[in-house]
């Protein structure tokens, strides 16, 4: 990652225009403003083709533009002690969207030697809680498969940045469970 930003004189506090370029497999780019070390105003997120995928306003805490976030396969909430699949279309969103999710996987996943040796492939579903504070916690595998692939999927998802905008229901941030897929293919 290459970051460009200014700091306040005599300190390490970020201030003013900033840009982060994530290079490597499936790179992406982010640009915006810092004020007293915090993100402020509108931040723009671009995919590897330099197409804008999100505009998030840190001042109003709202998206001004949001491309579909397809990496989430399902969203669930706890209602009356039961897990209920959410069908409203409301979802939590990873800042950077699919570009950031795929970049993170491509640059951090390691095909387990044990799985490679026996030719194990497939898609591992990982459930994780996105809290109302936008933190990703408690990842688990709902349908275990190959142990080595499951362990690697958990390891990588556990390392993902906590750059989530939580699920909002009726205008309130809400804890939810999401299903993410990690694909393992030999090639």
PDB file of C-alpha atoms in Angstrom:
ATOM      1  CA  UNK A   1       0.000   0.000   0.000  1.00  0.00           C
ATOM      2  CA  UNK A   2       1.196   3.500  -0.838  1.00  0.00           C
ATOM      3  CA  UNK A   3      -0.266   6.343   1.258  1.00  0.00           C
ATOM      4  CA  UNK A   4      -0.024  10.049   0.580  1.00  0.00           C
ATOM      5  CA  UNK A   5      -1.177  12.535   3.212  1.00  0.00           C
ATOM      6  CA  UNK A   6      -0.035  15.540   5.210  1.00  0.00           C
ATOM      7  CA  UNK A   7       0.556  15.804   8.950  1.00  0.00           C
ATOM      8  CA  UNK A   8       0.129  18.778  11.245  1.00  0.00           C
ATOM      9  CA  UNK A   9       3.381  20.610  11.839  1.00  0.00           C
ATOM     10  CA  UNK A  10       5.395  19.070  14.657  1.00  0.00           C
ATOM     11  CA  UNK A  11       3.091  16.044  15.035  1.00  0.00           C
ATOM     12  CA  UNK A  12       2.038  12.772  13.461  1.00  0.00           C
ATOM     13  CA  UNK A  13      -1.635  13.813  13.178  1.00  0.00           C
ATOM     14  CA  UNK A  14      -2.962  13.352   9.644  1.00  0.00           C
ATOM     15  CA  UNK A  15      -4.451  16.492   8.128  1.00  0.00           C
ATOM     16  CA  UNK A  16      -5.757  17.456   4.694  1.00  0.00           C
ATOM     17  CA  UNK A  17      -5.966  15.542   1.428  1.00  0.00           C
ATOM     18  CA  UNK A  18      -5.091  11.864   1.466  1.00  0.00           C
ATOM     19  CA  UNK A  19      -4.842   9.014  -1.007  1.00  0.00           C
ATOM     20  CA  UNK A  20      -4.131   5.326  -0.467  1.00  0.00           C
ATOM     21  CA  UNK A  21      -3.208   3.022  -3.341  1.00  0.00           C
ATOM     22  CA  UNK A  22      -3.388  -0.700  -2.679  1.00  0.00           C
ATOM     23  CA  UNK A  23      -1.091  -2.333  -5.218  1.00  0.00           C
ATOM     24  CA  UNK A  24      -0.687  -5.979  -6.077  1.00  0.00           C
ATOM     25  CA  UNK A  25      -3.319  -8.463  -7.094  1.00  0.00           C
ATOM     26  CA  UNK A  26      -6.670  -6.726  -7.643  1.00  0.00           C
ATOM     27  CA  UNK A  27      -5.482  -3.338  -6.361  1.00  0.00           C
ATOM     28  CA  UNK A  28      -7.809  -0.473  -5.503  1.00  0.00           C
ATOM     29  CA  UNK A  29      -7.607   3.177  -4.479  1.00  0.00           C
ATOM     30  CA  UNK A  30      -9.123   5.413  -1.781  1.00  0.00           C
ATOM     31  CA  UNK A  31      -9.027   9.208  -1.513  1.00  0.00           C
ATOM     32  CA  UNK A  32     -10.442  11.758   0.884  1.00  0.00           C
ATOM     33  CA  UNK A  33      -9.618  14.257   3.652  1.00  0.00           C
ATOM     34  CA  UNK A  34      -8.297  14.042   7.186  1.00  0.00           C
ATOM     35  CA  UNK A  35      -9.174  16.556   9.881  1.00  0.00           C
ATOM     36  CA  UNK A  36      -7.244  16.285  13.159  1.00  0.00           C
ATOM     37  CA  UNK A  37      -6.343  12.652  12.359  1.00  0.00           C
ATOM     38  CA  UNK A  38      -9.906  11.555  11.548  1.00  0.00           C
ATOM     39  CA  UNK A  39     -11.503  10.928   8.186  1.00  0.00           C
ATOM     40  CA  UNK A  40     -13.881  13.753   7.316  1.00  0.00           C
ATOM     41  CA  UNK A  41     -16.059  14.786   4.424  1.00  0.00           C
ATOM     42  CA  UNK A  42     -16.513  12.575   1.374  1.00  0.00           C
ATOM     43  CA  UNK A  43     -14.156   9.672   0.751  1.00  0.00           C
ATOM     44  CA  UNK A  44     -14.124   7.951  -2.627  1.00  0.00           C
ATOM     45  CA  UNK A  45     -13.300   4.298  -3.232  1.00  0.00           C
ATOM     46  CA  UNK A  46     -12.180   3.016  -6.662  1.00  0.00           C
ATOM     47  CA  UNK A  47     -11.729  -0.523  -8.009  1.00  0.00           C
ATOM     48  CA  UNK A  48      -8.677  -1.840  -9.900  1.00  0.00           C
ATOM     49  CA  UNK A  49     -10.040  -0.329 -13.152  1.00  0.00           C
ATOM     50  CA  UNK A  50     -10.216   3.079 -11.406  1.00  0.00           C
ATOM     51  CA  UNK A  51     -14.038   3.007 -11.521  1.00  0.00           C
ATOM     52  CA  UNK A  52     -15.690   4.648  -8.535  1.00  0.00           C
ATOM     53  CA  UNK A  53     -17.513   2.083  -6.386  1.00  0.00           C
ATOM     54  CA  UNK A  54     -18.397   4.079  -3.273  1.00  0.00           C
ATOM     55  CA  UNK A  55     -18.629   7.630  -1.945  1.00  0.00           C
ATOM     56  CA  UNK A  56     -19.002   7.766   1.817  1.00  0.00           C
ATOM     57  CA  UNK A  57     -19.553  11.004   3.722  1.00  0.00           C
ATOM     58  CA  UNK A  58     -17.867  10.726   7.136  1.00  0.00           C
ATOM     59  CA  UNK A  59     -19.512  13.958   8.254  1.00  0.00           C
ATOM     60  CA  UNK A  60     -23.113  12.841   7.615  1.00  0.00           C
ATOM     61  CA  UNK A  61     -22.279   9.135   8.055  1.00  0.00           C
ATOM     62  CA  UNK A  62     -24.094   8.266   4.807  1.00  0.00           C
ATOM     63  CA  UNK A  63     -23.248   6.856   1.418  1.00  0.00           C
ATOM     64  CA  UNK A  64     -23.582   9.326  -1.428  1.00  0.00           C
ATOM     65  CA  UNK A  65     -22.907   6.575  -3.954  1.00  0.00           C
ATOM     66  CA  UNK A  66     -22.861   2.842  -3.400  1.00  0.00           C
ATOM     67  CA  UNK A  67     -22.221   0.148  -5.966  1.00  0.00           C
ATOM     68  CA  UNK A  68     -23.688  -3.268  -5.121  1.00  0.00           C
ATOM     69  CA  UNK A  69     -21.625  -5.131  -2.527  1.00  0.00           C
ATOM     70  CA  UNK A  70     -21.767  -8.704  -3.821  1.00  0.00           C
ATOM     71  CA  UNK A  71     -19.291 -10.341  -1.436  1.00  0.00           C
ATOM     72  CA  UNK A  72     -22.000 -10.763   1.193  1.00  0.00           C
ATOM     73  CA  UNK A  73     -24.008 -13.877   0.410  1.00  0.00           C
ATOM     74  CA  UNK A  74     -26.621 -13.508   3.160  1.00  0.00           C
ATOM     75  CA  UNK A  75     -27.454 -11.269   6.123  1.00  0.00           C
ATOM     76  CA  UNK A  76     -29.146 -12.509   9.299  1.00  0.00           C
ATOM     77  CA  UNK A  77     -30.467 -10.816  12.431  1.00  0.00           C
ATOM     78  CA  UNK A  78     -31.432 -12.282  15.777  1.00  0.00           C
ATOM     79  CA  UNK A  79     -35.156 -11.876  16.351  1.00  0.00           C
ATOM     80  CA  UNK A  80     -36.885 -13.426  19.385  1.00  0.00           C
ATOM     81  CA  UNK A  81     -33.869 -15.721  19.936  1.00  0.00           C
ATOM     82  CA  UNK A  82     -34.057 -16.993  16.329  1.00  0.00           C
ATOM     83  CA  UNK A  83     -31.735 -16.301  13.434  1.00  0.00           C
ATOM     84  CA  UNK A  84     -33.780 -14.701  10.644  1.00  0.00           C
ATOM     85  CA  UNK A  85     -32.506 -14.111   7.095  1.00  0.00           C
ATOM     86  CA  UNK A  86     -32.933 -10.464   6.169  1.00  0.00           C
ATOM     87  CA  UNK A  87     -34.752  -9.981   2.868  1.00  0.00           C
ATOM     88  CA  UNK A  88     -35.090  -6.171   2.909  1.00  0.00           C
ATOM     89  CA  UNK A  89     -31.959  -5.499   0.857  1.00  0.00           C
ATOM     90  CA  UNK A  90     -30.371  -3.625   3.783  1.00  0.00           C
ATOM     91  CA  UNK A  91     -26.825  -4.854   4.429  1.00  0.00           C
ATOM     92  CA  UNK A  92     -23.689  -3.816   6.274  1.00  0.00           C
ATOM     93  CA  UNK A  93     -21.049  -2.534   3.853  1.00  0.00           C
ATOM     94  CA  UNK A  94     -17.286  -2.915   3.816  1.00  0.00           C
ATOM     95  CA  UNK A  95     -15.720   0.434   2.899  1.00  0.00           C
ATOM     96  CA  UNK A  96     -13.963  -0.358  -0.369  1.00  0.00           C
ATOM     97  CA  UNK A  97     -16.632  -2.938  -1.231  1.00  0.00           C
ATOM     98  CA  UNK A  98     -15.907  -5.987  -3.327  1.00  0.00           C
ATOM     99  CA  UNK A  99     -12.615  -4.458  -4.526  1.00  0.00           C
ATOM    100  CA  UNK A 100     -11.250  -4.322  -0.974  1.00  0.00           C
ATOM    101  CA  UNK A 101     -12.648  -7.735  -0.018  1.00  0.00           C
ATOM    102  CA  UNK A 102     -11.183  -9.461  -3.088  1.00  0.00           C
ATOM    103  CA  UNK A 103      -7.882  -7.563  -2.771  1.00  0.00           C
ATOM    104  CA  UNK A 104      -7.580  -8.644   0.831  1.00  0.00           C
ATOM    105  CA  UNK A 105      -8.265 -12.305   0.012  1.00  0.00           C
ATOM    106  CA  UNK A 106      -5.947 -12.349  -3.021  1.00  0.00           C
ATOM    107  CA  UNK A 107      -3.061 -10.850  -1.071  1.00  0.00           C
ATOM    108  CA  UNK A 108      -3.414 -12.752   2.201  1.00  0.00           C
ATOM    109  CA  UNK A 109      -4.707 -16.241   1.480  1.00  0.00           C
ATOM    110  CA  UNK A 110      -2.298 -19.161   1.382  1.00  0.00           C
ATOM    111  CA  UNK A 111      -3.465 -22.436  -0.084  1.00  0.00           C
ATOM    112  CA  UNK A 112      -2.847 -24.955   2.719  1.00  0.00           C
ATOM    113  CA  UNK A 113      -0.186 -27.521   1.819  1.00  0.00           C
ATOM    114  CA  UNK A 114      -2.267 -30.383   3.250  1.00  0.00           C
ATOM    115  CA  UNK A 115      -5.278 -29.390   1.129  1.00  0.00           C
ATOM    116  CA  UNK A 116      -3.136 -28.935  -1.992  1.00  0.00           C
ATOM    117  CA  UNK A 117      -1.465 -32.322  -1.505  1.00  0.00           C
ATOM    118  CA  UNK A 118      -4.801 -34.129  -1.533  1.00  0.00           C
ATOM    119  CA  UNK A 119      -6.332 -31.906  -4.242  1.00  0.00           C
ATOM    120  CA  UNK A 120      -8.953 -30.363  -1.956  1.00  0.00           C
ATOM    121  CA  UNK A 121     -10.844 -27.458  -3.532  1.00  0.00           C
ATOM    122  CA  UNK A 122     -14.100 -25.678  -2.908  1.00  0.00           C
ATOM    123  CA  UNK A 123     -15.812 -22.737  -1.332  1.00  0.00           C
ATOM    124  CA  UNK A 124     -15.778 -22.210   2.408  1.00  0.00           C
ATOM    125  CA  UNK A 125     -18.635 -20.234   3.942  1.00  0.00           C
ATOM    126  CA  UNK A 126     -17.620 -18.104   6.912  1.00  0.00           C
ATOM    127  CA  UNK A 127     -20.238 -16.524   9.172  1.00  0.00           C
ATOM    128  CA  UNK A 128     -19.188 -13.419  11.061  1.00  0.00           C
ATOM    129  CA  UNK A 129     -20.925 -10.850  13.229  1.00  0.00           C
ATOM    130  CA  UNK A 130     -20.825  -7.218  12.121  1.00  0.00           C
ATOM    131  CA  UNK A 131     -21.581  -5.224  15.252  1.00  0.00           C
ATOM    132  CA  UNK A 132     -23.596  -2.020  15.378  1.00  0.00           C
ATOM    133  CA  UNK A 133     -20.233  -0.281  15.874  1.00  0.00           C
ATOM    134  CA  UNK A 134     -19.009  -1.658  12.513  1.00  0.00           C
ATOM    135  CA  UNK A 135     -16.599  -4.233  13.944  1.00  0.00           C
ATOM    136  CA  UNK A 136     -16.260  -7.725  12.535  1.00  0.00           C
ATOM    137  CA  UNK A 137     -16.161 -10.320  15.340  1.00  0.00           C
ATOM    138  CA  UNK A 138     -16.649 -14.025  16.068  1.00  0.00           C
ATOM    139  CA  UNK A 139     -16.047 -15.695  12.686  1.00  0.00           C
ATOM    140  CA  UNK A 140     -17.043 -19.358  12.453  1.00  0.00           C
ATOM    141  CA  UNK A 141     -17.658 -22.045   9.836  1.00  0.00           C
ATOM    142  CA  UNK A 142     -21.361 -23.027   9.805  1.00  0.00           C
ATOM    143  CA  UNK A 143     -20.847 -26.124   7.607  1.00  0.00           C
ATOM    144  CA  UNK A 144     -17.373 -27.574   8.160  1.00  0.00           C
ATOM    145  CA  UNK A 145     -15.616 -29.259   5.246  1.00  0.00           C
ATOM    146  CA  UNK A 146     -11.919 -29.800   4.633  1.00  0.00           C
ATOM    147  CA  UNK A 147     -10.183 -28.888   7.906  1.00  0.00           C
ATOM    148  CA  UNK A 148      -7.201 -27.191   6.272  1.00  0.00           C
ATOM    149  CA  UNK A 149      -9.370 -25.045   3.968  1.00  0.00           C
ATOM    150  CA  UNK A 150     -11.704 -24.147   6.842  1.00  0.00           C
ATOM    151  CA  UNK A 151      -8.769 -23.119   9.050  1.00  0.00           C
ATOM    152  CA  UNK A 152      -7.259 -20.933   6.316  1.00  0.00           C
ATOM    153  CA  UNK A 153     -10.597 -19.274   5.545  1.00  0.00           C
ATOM    154  CA  UNK A 154     -11.057 -18.482   9.255  1.00  0.00           C
ATOM    155  CA  UNK A 155      -7.500 -17.154   9.538  1.00  0.00           C
ATOM    156  CA  UNK A 156      -7.864 -14.788   6.605  1.00  0.00           C
ATOM    157  CA  UNK A 157     -11.350 -13.534   7.469  1.00  0.00           C
ATOM    158  CA  UNK A 158     -10.188 -12.942  11.070  1.00  0.00           C
ATOM    159  CA  UNK A 159      -7.452 -10.629   9.733  1.00  0.00           C
ATOM    160  CA  UNK A 160      -9.791  -8.437   7.656  1.00  0.00           C
ATOM    161  CA  UNK A 161      -9.873  -4.746   8.556  1.00  0.00           C
ATOM    162  CA  UNK A 162     -12.776  -3.420  10.631  1.00  0.00           C
ATOM    163  CA  UNK A 163     -13.841  -0.902   8.005  1.00  0.00           C
ATOM    164  CA  UNK A 164     -17.542  -1.758   8.081  1.00  0.00           C
ATOM    165  CA  UNK A 165     -20.570   0.497   8.010  1.00  0.00           C
ATOM    166  CA  UNK A 166     -23.071  -1.478  10.107  1.00  0.00           C
ATOM    167  CA  UNK A 167     -26.519  -2.671   9.091  1.00  0.00           C
ATOM    168  CA  UNK A 168     -29.138   0.023   9.660  1.00  0.00           C
ATOM    169  CA  UNK A 169     -32.729  -1.024  10.397  1.00  0.00           C
ATOM    170  CA  UNK A 170     -35.336   1.641  11.059  1.00  0.00           C
ATOM    171  CA  UNK A 171     -32.535   4.226  11.148  1.00  0.00           C
ATOM    172  CA  UNK A 172     -30.650   2.430  13.938  1.00  0.00           C
ATOM    173  CA  UNK A 173     -27.331   0.540  13.669  1.00  0.00           C
ATOM    174  CA  UNK A 174     -27.949  -3.151  14.317  1.00  0.00           C
ATOM    175  CA  UNK A 175     -25.775  -6.199  14.995  1.00  0.00           C
ATOM    176  CA  UNK A 176     -26.080  -8.834  12.286  1.00  0.00           C
ATOM    177  CA  UNK A 177     -24.484 -12.033  11.025  1.00  0.00           C
ATOM    178  CA  UNK A 178     -23.206 -12.185   7.470  1.00  0.00           C
ATOM    179  CA  UNK A 179     -22.079 -15.036   5.262  1.00  0.00           C
ATOM    180  CA  UNK A 180     -18.860 -14.545   3.288  1.00  0.00           C
ATOM    181  CA  UNK A 181     -17.423 -17.068   0.835  1.00  0.00           C
ATOM    182  CA  UNK A 182     -13.743 -17.887   0.418  1.00  0.00           C
ATOM    183  CA  UNK A 183     -13.015 -19.836  -2.750  1.00  0.00           C
ATOM    184  CA  UNK A 184     -10.112 -22.309  -3.063  1.00  0.00           C
ATOM    185  CA  UNK A 185      -9.212 -23.526  -6.548  1.00  0.00           C
ATOM    186  CA  UNK A 186      -6.115 -25.314  -7.753  1.00  0.00           C
ATOM    187  CA  UNK A 187      -4.856 -23.969 -11.016  1.00  0.00           C
TER     188      UNK A 187
END
